Amino acid sequence: MIELNEKSIVKIDGDVSSPKGFEAKGIHIGLRYSKKDLGLIISEVPAASAAVYTQSHFQAAPLQVTQKSLKKTGKLKGVIVNSAIANACTGEQGLKDAYDMQAACADMLGTEPDYIAVSSTGVIGECLDMDKIKTGIAQLKEAKAGNGHFEEAILTTDTVIKNTTYSLTIDGKEILISGAAKGSGMIHPNMATMLGFVTTDANVEQEALQNALRDITDVTFNQITVDGETSTNDMVLVMANGMAENQALNEEHPEWPLFKEGLKLACEDLAKEIARDGEGATKLIEAKVVGAKNNLEAGIIAKKIVGSSLVKTAVYGTDANWGRIVGAIGHSAASVTPEEVEVYLGGQCLFKHNEPQSFSEEEAKAYLEQDEITIFIQMNEGNGEAAAWGCDLTYDYVKINASYRT
Amino acid sequence: MIELNEKSIVKIDGDVSSPKGFEAKGIHIGLRYSKKDLGLIISEVPAASAAVYTQSHFQAAPLQVTQKSLKKTGKLKGVIVNSAIANACTGEQGLKDAYDMQAACADMLGTEPDYIAVSSTGVIGECLDMDKIKTGIAQLKEAKAGNGHFEEAILTTDTVIKNTTYSLTIDGKEILISGAAKGSGMIHPNMATMLGFVTTDANVEQEALQNALRDITDVTFNQITVDGETSTNDMVLVMANGMAENQALNEEHPEWPLFKEGLKLACEDLAKEIARDGEGATKLIEAKVVGAKNNLEAGIIAKKIVGSSLVKTAVYGTDANWGRIVGAIGHSAASVTPEEVEVYLGGQCLFKHNEPQSFSEEEAKAYLEQDEITIFIQMNEGNGEAAAWGCDLTYDYVKINASYRT
């Protein structure tokens, strides 16, 4: 990996329509009561595209359709997304509807169905209102682009829109990488789903893009947890349309690590925004693990910590409860030598040599009152490093999930 | 497995002192403010004993001492247990204290230290007050036995004592199997621990007893979850003193399956009582999975369901939210064919053929208002069966775990 110059990747304002040749729209078609519920991303030219899909055995219909088409073409001209209805667990009818949604969007854009990705998020087990979907797709043709309308249209129980944009230079050309996401836990009635859409005007070979996305997803989107649930509709999609006119990027390109780092930063931002917006959450919790046997084990430990209900409630209660952190590490599948483990919070060491360390409770409490908490773990086993992100567990999580129907 | 006659195993009133030759005591020695906090089980004669221990990498000192002694002798004359302080993450001092506690109890009973098991439950990272422990052990000599004092002395955040007793006949002799347990999640400040103590006057070979306990723990204590946490002090211990004078039991004995079933019923009762008493819980949730690829996968699926925060909150909200159950099954590590999965609640089918089924919401809600809920799953993959037990997730869970120090 080359050394990255601080200034070589710059975060800027923007959205998924910022990279050259991309347009993004969002409108209200009546699937939700009043909020926008149908979104579209268009690329002026076919964009080399890559995606990763939910690990759930119950993969929703739109994912099956998108996966099939993307395998065929490796390129996309558009992505059509609806919220409110997940079109999951809807049997044959659901599959037919997803294909019809893809076809209607292809017609509207004057392209082949296999160049369109389909995505849905919302209630499981209900079928789409295809009249509304088709009328909506027609309306999208004339709809005004930009202004974060797409980001709004993909939300369900989210409280804020989520996007990020980075600028970098490759082959002397400015390249933008932008992302939009939704998700705040696999949640609300049966509302599900973490969705990520990344656009870039970089010129990238499809296979390299797919490999990069898979690697990056493992250390970003797959390292967040709100309630340990996995949705039937999770998908992260990257479109690279090449309009920045750099030399085609692949693992051999000298600046490949720079592009990959930019893509990772965008995905990490989106992942953290999702965790921060977890249901009922008041804080973002980061677990940073170093010195693990390897990166994989570091990731397992980090995710165990942010996934622990006891750690989550302790952070909510601004309680420097190192015993719960040790407990979470202790029952992880990773290699753990109790005498070697060190637990740090806000610069103070809470636990070391398998014994509690004396620390200032006041200082720790003050640190925990911030809205971003980092729990730092030194395993002293090897050189493995990883981070994971979650949120605190609050009364509102129970309220939202226990009483939505009343 | 032989066919078990309904009447061959009978549940009766009793406690761990009910089997012949056992005595149990519990007193207050000031580790807790006013509740009993030191307990003792004595067997008149050395009892063939078996134990299983926490999977946590941070195994508490008393477990290390007990494990070492039991490996040596395979027999126990006594078990000394304190609550309030877990003597976990206490380094060298903790180990020395656990050995001293074992020695003091052995002196008092006039036996060898290796015939004494030591167990602690309570706050992690604090050392025992050994003066109180030693004075208390001396007081136990004269203390009155029975009356559930032992069951009280081992509790921490539990709201009720937990015990069970079964009677069966082997070789024409009546045999009693009794159990006591504590635990309501790996919980409160850093209070930890699920403890199970089973006494029986059956004559059982130690190796057979150890194998039976390991098998049974997998389908009982290891199938409960309150908050997905594992304590540093978890232990289940069985003592069989042979005073019922049956022929020594092992896998070859024709009535071995009867004894093993009795032991399993006792452990299952204790496991369910722990789940029911989970922090903040208002209901016991049972997930019963049949038709899985094998028993192991059935167990994985069942535990995934009762471990799901969304299922737990839905049950608390008396919401027949099959989507969350499907979601939990969907991201289990087991083999799942979506079209084959069937979800039942209170006799109604909620989900089948990868589609929602029409059912009476009222009926389902009424069923969910009971204090024992069974979620029944037919996987149609094979003949694997298993159950798991948990509790609902309520405001009180958050309250107990977020605000204990204030």
Short mmCIF file of C-alpha atoms in Angstrom, two decimals, chain B:
data_model
loop_
_atom_site.label_atom_id
_atom_site.label_comp_id
_atom_site.label_asym_id
_atom_site.label_seq_id
_atom_site.Cartn_x
_atom_site.Cartn_y
_atom_site.Cartn_z
CA MET B 1 -33.56 -44.46 23.65
CA ILE B 2 -36.06 -46.53 25.63
CA GLU B 3 -39.67 -45.45 25.81
CA LEU B 4 -40.18 -43.49 29.02
CA ASN B 5 -43.29 -44.28 30.99
CA GLU B 6 -45.10 -41.07 31.94
CA LYS B 7 -44.98 -42.09 35.57
CA SER B 8 -41.35 -43.21 35.58
CA ILE B 9 -40.16 -39.68 36.36
CA VAL B 10 -42.20 -37.61 38.79
CA LYS B 11 -41.66 -33.98 39.72
CA ILE B 12 -41.93 -33.46 43.49
CA ASP B 13 -41.37 -30.71 46.05
CA GLY B 14 -37.84 -30.52 47.35
CA ASP B 15 -34.47 -28.81 47.16
CA VAL B 16 -30.79 -29.73 46.81
CA SER B 17 -30.86 -31.20 50.31
CA SER B 18 -33.67 -33.63 49.45
CA PRO B 19 -31.56 -36.46 47.97
CA LYS B 20 -30.23 -38.84 50.67
CA GLY B 21 -27.07 -37.68 52.42
CA PHE B 22 -27.12 -34.06 51.25
CA GLU B 23 -27.35 -30.96 53.42
CA ALA B 24 -27.56 -27.35 52.22
CA LYS B 25 -27.08 -24.11 54.16
CA GLY B 26 -27.05 -20.39 53.54
CA ILE B 27 -26.18 -17.43 55.78
CA HIS B 28 -25.55 -13.66 55.70
CA ILE B 29 -21.91 -12.66 56.26
CA GLY B 30 -22.03 -9.02 55.16
CA LEU B 31 -20.80 -9.20 51.57
CA ARG B 32 -24.30 -8.05 50.62
CA TYR B 33 -26.18 -5.42 52.57
CA SER B 34 -28.77 -7.67 54.18
CA LYS B 35 -29.37 -10.72 51.98
CA LYS B 36 -27.78 -14.13 52.44
CA ASP B 37 -24.45 -14.29 50.65
CA LEU B 38 -22.64 -17.51 51.61
CA GLY B 39 -23.97 -20.97 50.79
CA LEU B 40 -22.79 -24.52 51.33
CA ILE B 41 -23.80 -27.95 50.04
CA ILE B 42 -22.45 -30.94 51.97
CA SER B 43 -22.54 -34.59 51.00
CA GLU B 44 -22.27 -37.11 53.85
CA VAL B 45 -19.98 -39.23 51.67
CA PRO B 46 -17.73 -38.20 48.76
CA ALA B 47 -19.98 -37.76 45.70
CA ALA B 48 -18.96 -38.56 42.12
CA SER B 49 -19.07 -35.08 40.62
CA ALA B 50 -19.00 -33.49 37.18
CA ALA B 51 -18.96 -29.88 36.06
CA VAL B 52 -19.03 -27.66 32.99
CA TYR B 53 -17.48 -24.19 33.04
CA THR B 54 -17.80 -20.84 31.30
CA GLN B 55 -16.51 -20.53 27.73
CA SER B 56 -15.24 -17.05 28.53
CA HIS B 57 -11.52 -16.44 28.00
CA PHE B 58 -11.62 -14.65 31.36
CA GLN B 59 -12.34 -17.62 33.62
CA ALA B 60 -12.75 -16.55 37.25
CA ALA B 61 -10.35 -17.78 39.95
CA PRO B 62 -12.83 -20.07 41.80
CA LEU B 63 -13.55 -21.93 38.56
CA GLN B 64 -9.85 -22.52 37.98
CA VAL B 65 -9.53 -23.93 41.51
CA THR B 66 -12.63 -26.13 41.23
CA GLN B 67 -11.63 -27.44 37.80
CA LYS B 68 -8.14 -28.36 39.03
CA SER B 69 -9.43 -30.19 42.13
CA LEU B 70 -12.23 -32.01 40.34
CA LYS B 71 -9.80 -33.24 37.69
CA LYS B 72 -7.72 -34.73 40.50
CA THR B 73 -10.42 -36.38 42.61
CA GLY B 74 -13.57 -36.71 40.49
CA LYS B 75 -15.38 -36.52 43.85
CA LEU B 76 -16.67 -33.76 46.11
CA LYS B 77 -17.81 -33.56 49.71
CA GLY B 78 -18.81 -29.92 49.62
CA VAL B 79 -19.46 -26.84 47.54
CA ILE B 80 -18.89 -23.37 49.01
CA VAL B 81 -20.51 -20.46 47.15
CA ASN B 82 -20.52 -16.71 47.80
CA SER B 83 -22.54 -14.01 46.08
CA ALA B 84 -21.85 -10.23 45.77
CA ILE B 85 -18.21 -10.62 44.62
CA ALA B 86 -17.33 -12.72 41.54
CA ASN B 87 -13.59 -12.90 42.31
CA ALA B 88 -13.06 -12.55 38.53
CA CYS B 89 -10.34 -10.43 36.88
CA THR B 90 -8.59 -10.26 40.27
CA GLY B 91 -5.19 -11.65 39.20
CA GLU B 92 -2.88 -13.53 41.60
CA GLN B 93 -4.64 -12.28 44.73
CA GLY B 94 -7.94 -13.66 43.44
CA LEU B 95 -6.45 -17.08 42.84
CA LYS B 96 -4.89 -17.14 46.31
CA ASP B 97 -8.24 -16.12 47.87
CA ALA B 98 -10.08 -18.89 46.04
CA TYR B 99 -7.58 -21.47 47.32
CA ASP B 100 -7.88 -20.08 50.87
CA MET B 101 -11.68 -20.25 50.64
CA GLN B 102 -11.44 -23.88 49.52
CA ALA B 103 -8.97 -24.73 52.33
CA ALA B 104 -11.06 -23.03 55.02
CA CYS B 105 -14.14 -24.99 53.95
CA ALA B 106 -12.16 -28.25 53.86
CA ASP B 107 -10.85 -27.64 57.42
CA MET B 108 -14.36 -26.93 58.67
CA LEU B 109 -15.68 -30.15 57.10
CA GLY B 110 -12.61 -32.17 58.11
CA THR B 111 -11.72 -33.19 54.57
CA GLU B 112 -9.13 -32.48 51.86
CA PRO B 113 -9.29 -29.18 49.87
CA ASP B 114 -9.56 -31.15 46.61
CA TYR B 115 -12.96 -32.47 47.80
CA ILE B 116 -14.34 -28.91 47.92
CA ALA B 117 -15.68 -26.94 44.95
CA VAL B 118 -15.50 -23.14 45.13
CA SER B 119 -17.86 -20.79 43.35
CA SER B 120 -18.40 -17.03 43.39
CA THR B 121 -20.85 -14.67 41.70
CA GLY B 122 -21.17 -10.91 41.76
CA VAL B 123 -19.11 -7.87 40.84
CA ILE B 124 -16.14 -8.42 38.53
CA GLY B 125 -12.77 -6.93 39.44
CA GLU B 126 -13.19 -6.72 43.21
CA CYS B 127 -11.39 -8.95 45.71
CA LEU B 128 -13.16 -11.00 48.38
CA ASP B 129 -13.16 -9.86 52.01
CA MET B 130 -11.42 -13.01 53.25
CA ASP B 131 -12.00 -12.23 56.94
CA LYS B 132 -15.76 -12.26 56.34
CA ILE B 133 -15.45 -15.38 54.17
CA LYS B 134 -13.42 -17.30 56.79
CA THR B 135 -15.61 -16.18 59.71
CA GLY B 136 -18.65 -17.11 57.63
CA ILE B 137 -17.35 -20.58 56.81
CA ALA B 138 -16.84 -21.18 60.54
CA GLN B 139 -20.42 -20.01 61.22
CA LEU B 140 -21.74 -22.43 58.56
CA LYS B 141 -20.70 -25.38 60.75
CA GLU B 142 -23.51 -24.67 63.22
CA ALA B 143 -25.93 -23.00 60.81
CA LYS B 144 -29.38 -24.57 60.39
CA ALA B 145 -29.79 -26.56 57.16
CA GLY B 146 -32.66 -26.47 54.64
CA ASN B 147 -35.47 -23.96 54.12
CA GLY B 148 -34.05 -22.77 50.80
CA HIS B 149 -31.32 -20.79 52.56
CA PHE B 150 -28.71 -22.09 50.12
CA GLU B 151 -30.86 -21.08 47.12
CA GLU B 152 -31.14 -17.56 48.58
CA ALA B 153 -27.43 -17.25 49.30
CA ILE B 154 -26.37 -17.77 45.67
CA LEU B 155 -28.63 -15.06 44.18
CA THR B 156 -27.46 -11.67 42.89
CA THR B 157 -29.97 -9.71 40.81
CA ASP B 158 -32.36 -12.66 40.65
CA THR B 159 -35.87 -11.87 41.79
CA VAL B 160 -36.79 -15.45 42.82
CA ILE B 161 -35.01 -18.59 44.05
CA LYS B 162 -34.78 -21.39 41.50
CA ASN B 163 -34.96 -25.07 42.30
CA THR B 164 -36.49 -28.31 41.11
CA THR B 165 -36.68 -31.95 42.22
CA TYR B 166 -37.50 -35.20 40.39
CA SER B 167 -38.08 -38.69 41.67
CA LEU B 168 -37.40 -41.85 39.65
CA THR B 169 -36.85 -45.52 40.36
CA ILE B 170 -33.75 -47.41 39.26
CA ASP B 171 -32.92 -51.00 40.27
CA GLY B 172 -36.05 -50.77 42.42
CA LYS B 173 -34.56 -47.93 44.47
CA GLU B 174 -36.08 -44.44 44.64
CA ILE B 175 -33.64 -41.86 43.33
CA LEU B 176 -33.97 -38.11 43.74
CA ILE B 177 -32.42 -35.53 41.42
CA SER B 178 -32.54 -31.94 42.73
CA GLY B 179 -31.20 -28.69 41.38
CA ALA B 180 -30.70 -25.10 42.43
CA ALA B 181 -29.67 -22.26 40.12
CA LYS B 182 -29.12 -18.52 39.93
CA GLY B 183 -28.78 -16.09 37.07
CA SER B 184 -30.84 -13.54 35.23
CA GLY B 185 -28.51 -12.45 32.48
CA MET B 186 -24.84 -11.49 32.55
CA ILE B 187 -25.83 -8.42 34.30
CA HIS B 188 -26.07 -5.57 36.76
CA PRO B 189 -23.09 -3.48 37.51
CA ASN B 190 -20.74 -6.13 36.46
CA MET B 191 -22.74 -8.85 38.07
CA ALA B 192 -22.42 -12.00 36.19
CA THR B 193 -23.07 -15.58 36.17
CA MET B 194 -25.34 -18.47 35.65
CA LEU B 195 -24.80 -21.10 38.33
CA GLY B 196 -26.41 -24.53 38.51
CA PHE B 197 -25.98 -27.06 41.32
CA VAL B 198 -27.52 -30.51 40.97
CA THR B 199 -27.52 -33.13 43.71
CA THR B 200 -28.60 -36.75 43.40
CA ASP B 201 -28.36 -39.81 45.62
CA ALA B 202 -27.99 -41.99 42.52
CA ASN B 203 -24.90 -44.16 42.24
CA VAL B 204 -23.27 -42.95 38.99
CA GLU B 205 -19.83 -43.52 37.50
CA GLN B 206 -17.99 -40.20 37.30
CA GLU B 207 -17.07 -40.42 33.61
CA ALA B 208 -20.63 -41.29 32.58
CA LEU B 209 -21.89 -38.41 34.74
CA GLN B 210 -19.47 -35.96 33.08
CA ASN B 211 -20.50 -37.08 29.58
CA ALA B 212 -24.19 -36.88 30.46
CA LEU B 213 -23.79 -33.39 31.92
CA ARG B 214 -21.94 -32.16 28.83
CA ASP B 215 -24.66 -33.51 26.48
CA ILE B 216 -27.46 -32.15 28.66
CA THR B 217 -25.90 -28.72 29.14
CA ASP B 218 -25.80 -28.29 25.35
CA VAL B 219 -29.57 -28.68 25.10
CA THR B 220 -30.56 -26.90 28.33
CA PHE B 221 -28.29 -24.26 29.95
CA ASN B 222 -26.50 -23.53 26.67
CA GLN B 223 -29.85 -22.95 24.95
CA ILE B 224 -30.93 -20.04 27.10
CA THR B 225 -30.11 -16.41 26.44
CA VAL B 226 -31.10 -13.26 28.24
CA ASP B 227 -28.85 -10.74 26.56
CA GLY B 228 -26.36 -12.81 24.58
CA GLU B 229 -23.66 -12.31 27.17
CA THR B 230 -21.42 -14.96 28.71
CA SER B 231 -20.20 -14.58 32.27
CA THR B 232 -16.71 -15.22 33.62
CA ASN B 233 -18.13 -17.39 36.41
CA ASP B 234 -20.71 -19.65 34.76
CA MET B 235 -20.65 -23.18 36.14
CA VAL B 236 -22.97 -26.15 36.37
CA LEU B 237 -22.02 -28.83 38.92
CA VAL B 238 -23.58 -32.24 39.56
CA MET B 239 -22.90 -34.33 42.69
CA ALA B 240 -24.02 -37.98 42.82
CA ASN B 241 -23.32 -39.59 46.21
CA GLY B 242 -24.72 -43.08 45.53
CA MET B 243 -26.65 -43.32 48.80
CA ALA B 244 -29.74 -44.59 46.94
CA GLU B 245 -27.71 -47.81 46.58
CA ASN B 246 -28.66 -48.59 42.98
CA GLN B 247 -26.21 -50.46 40.75
CA ALA B 248 -23.54 -48.03 39.51
CA LEU B 249 -25.02 -46.23 36.51
CA ASN B 250 -23.16 -45.84 33.21
CA GLU B 251 -24.09 -45.95 29.50
CA GLU B 252 -24.41 -49.78 29.70
CA HIS B 253 -27.00 -49.79 32.48
CA PRO B 254 -30.49 -50.56 31.04
CA GLU B 255 -32.00 -47.66 32.99
CA TRP B 256 -29.27 -45.16 32.05
CA PRO B 257 -31.63 -43.35 29.62
CA LEU B 258 -34.11 -42.94 32.46
CA PHE B 259 -31.52 -41.35 34.74
CA LYS B 260 -30.20 -39.15 31.92
CA GLU B 261 -33.75 -38.00 31.15
CA GLY B 262 -34.30 -37.15 34.83
CA LEU B 263 -31.08 -35.16 34.90
CA LYS B 264 -32.08 -33.40 31.68
CA LEU B 265 -35.53 -32.48 33.05
CA ALA B 266 -33.94 -31.00 36.18
CA CYS B 267 -31.44 -28.96 34.12
CA GLU B 268 -34.15 -27.84 31.68
CA ASP B 269 -36.35 -26.62 34.56
CA LEU B 270 -33.49 -24.60 36.02
CA ALA B 271 -32.52 -23.20 32.59
CA LYS B 272 -36.09 -22.06 31.92
CA GLU B 273 -36.39 -20.50 35.37
CA ILE B 274 -33.24 -18.49 34.67
CA ALA B 275 -34.57 -17.30 31.30
CA ARG B 276 -37.94 -16.42 32.83
CA ASP B 277 -36.18 -14.35 35.50
CA GLY B 278 -34.09 -12.47 32.91
CA GLU B 279 -33.51 -8.82 33.70
CA GLY B 280 -36.65 -6.80 33.20
CA ALA B 281 -38.40 -9.82 31.69
CA THR B 282 -42.17 -10.20 31.79
CA LYS B 283 -42.41 -13.39 29.69
CA LEU B 284 -40.63 -16.66 29.01
CA ILE B 285 -40.11 -17.15 25.27
CA GLU B 286 -39.57 -20.67 23.96
CA ALA B 287 -38.50 -21.31 20.36
CA LYS B 288 -39.20 -24.88 19.29
CA VAL B 289 -37.62 -25.88 15.97
CA VAL B 290 -38.39 -29.16 14.19
CA GLY B 291 -37.48 -30.55 10.77
CA ALA B 292 -34.05 -28.89 10.71
CA LYS B 293 -31.12 -30.54 8.94
CA ASN B 294 -29.96 -31.88 12.31
CA ASN B 295 -30.30 -31.19 16.03
CA LEU B 296 -27.31 -28.86 16.05
CA GLU B 297 -28.80 -26.62 13.35
CA ALA B 298 -32.21 -26.76 15.04
CA GLY B 299 -30.50 -25.46 18.17
CA ILE B 300 -28.76 -22.67 16.27
CA ILE B 301 -32.03 -21.50 14.72
CA ALA B 302 -33.97 -21.72 17.99
CA LYS B 303 -31.34 -19.72 19.86
CA LYS B 304 -31.17 -17.12 17.08
CA ILE B 305 -34.92 -16.52 17.47
CA VAL B 306 -34.97 -16.13 21.26
CA GLY B 307 -31.80 -14.03 21.01
CA SER B 308 -33.22 -11.52 18.54
CA SER B 309 -33.77 -8.07 20.06
CA LEU B 310 -36.55 -7.50 17.53
CA VAL B 311 -38.37 -10.72 18.41
CA LYS B 312 -37.89 -9.96 22.13
CA THR B 313 -39.33 -6.44 21.81
CA ALA B 314 -42.16 -7.67 19.58
CA VAL B 315 -43.19 -10.24 22.19
CA TYR B 316 -43.04 -7.54 24.85
CA GLY B 317 -45.31 -5.46 22.61
CA THR B 318 -47.60 -8.50 22.05
CA ASP B 319 -47.04 -8.10 18.32
CA ALA B 320 -47.25 -11.24 16.14
CA ASN B 321 -44.34 -9.95 14.10
CA TRP B 322 -43.50 -13.00 11.97
CA GLY B 323 -41.23 -10.85 9.77
CA ARG B 324 -38.78 -10.54 12.64
CA ILE B 325 -38.89 -14.29 13.30
CA VAL B 326 -38.22 -14.94 9.61
CA GLY B 327 -35.44 -12.34 9.76
CA ALA B 328 -33.80 -14.16 12.67
CA ILE B 329 -34.07 -17.54 10.94
CA GLY B 330 -32.80 -15.95 7.73
CA HIS B 331 -29.48 -14.85 9.12
CA SER B 332 -28.79 -17.99 11.14
CA ALA B 333 -25.82 -20.14 10.15
CA ALA B 334 -28.14 -23.12 9.56
CA SER B 335 -29.43 -24.52 6.25
CA VAL B 336 -32.60 -22.66 5.35
CA THR B 337 -34.85 -23.15 2.31
CA PRO B 338 -37.16 -20.11 2.39
CA GLU B 339 -39.97 -21.93 0.53
CA GLU B 340 -39.96 -24.71 3.15
CA VAL B 341 -39.98 -22.68 6.36
CA GLU B 342 -43.21 -22.59 8.39
CA VAL B 343 -43.75 -20.25 11.37
CA TYR B 344 -46.46 -20.98 13.95
CA LEU B 345 -47.63 -18.99 16.97
CA GLY B 346 -50.26 -20.29 19.38
CA GLY B 347 -51.47 -22.84 16.83
CA GLN B 348 -51.82 -20.35 13.98
CA CYS B 349 -49.59 -20.48 10.89
CA LEU B 350 -48.15 -17.01 10.23
CA PHE B 351 -45.70 -17.78 7.40
CA LYS B 352 -45.43 -20.58 4.83
CA HIS B 353 -44.27 -21.09 1.19
CA ASN B 354 -42.14 -17.94 1.61
CA GLU B 355 -45.35 -15.92 1.92
CA PRO B 356 -47.34 -14.48 4.83
CA GLN B 357 -50.45 -16.49 5.77
CA SER B 358 -53.70 -14.91 6.84
CA PHE B 359 -54.30 -15.29 10.58
CA SER B 360 -56.29 -13.70 13.38
CA GLU B 361 -54.30 -10.80 14.84
CA GLU B 362 -56.63 -10.76 17.86
CA GLU B 363 -56.01 -14.44 18.60
CA ALA B 364 -52.27 -13.98 18.17
CA LYS B 365 -52.26 -10.92 20.43
CA ALA B 366 -54.22 -12.80 23.08
CA TYR B 367 -51.70 -15.64 22.91
CA LEU B 368 -48.79 -13.19 23.26
CA GLU B 369 -50.36 -11.72 26.39
CA GLN B 370 -49.64 -14.97 28.26
CA ASP B 371 -46.47 -15.19 30.34
CA GLU B 372 -45.16 -18.22 28.44
CA ILE B 373 -44.85 -17.95 24.66
CA THR B 374 -43.83 -20.72 22.26
CA ILE B 375 -42.71 -19.89 18.73
CA PHE B 376 -42.89 -23.08 16.68
CA ILE B 377 -40.84 -23.50 13.49
CA GLN B 378 -41.06 -26.31 10.92
CA MET B 379 -37.97 -26.20 8.67
CA ASN B 380 -38.83 -29.20 6.44
CA GLU B 381 -35.10 -29.86 5.92
CA GLY B 382 -34.63 -33.04 7.95
CA ASN B 383 -35.28 -34.52 11.38
CA GLY B 384 -33.34 -32.10 13.58
CA GLU B 385 -35.16 -30.83 16.66
CA ALA B 386 -34.25 -28.41 19.44
CA ALA B 387 -35.63 -25.75 21.72
CA ALA B 388 -34.20 -22.54 23.16
CA TRP B 389 -35.45 -20.22 25.86
CA GLY B 390 -35.24 -16.48 26.39
CA CYS B 391 -37.28 -13.56 27.63
CA ASP B 392 -38.77 -10.37 26.29
CA LEU B 393 -36.73 -7.15 26.05
CA THR B 394 -38.35 -4.39 28.09
CA TYR B 395 -37.78 -0.85 29.31
CA ASP B 396 -36.65 -2.36 32.60
CA TYR B 397 -33.74 -4.16 30.93
CA VAL B 398 -32.44 -0.80 29.74
CA LYS B 399 -33.22 0.82 33.07
CA ILE B 400 -31.45 -1.85 35.13
CA ASN B 401 -28.39 -1.84 32.91
CA ALA B 402 -28.14 1.85 32.08
CA SER B 403 -28.75 3.42 35.47
CA TYR B 404 -27.59 1.11 38.23
CA ARG B 405 -24.87 3.44 39.48
CA THR B 406 -27.03 6.52 39.74
#
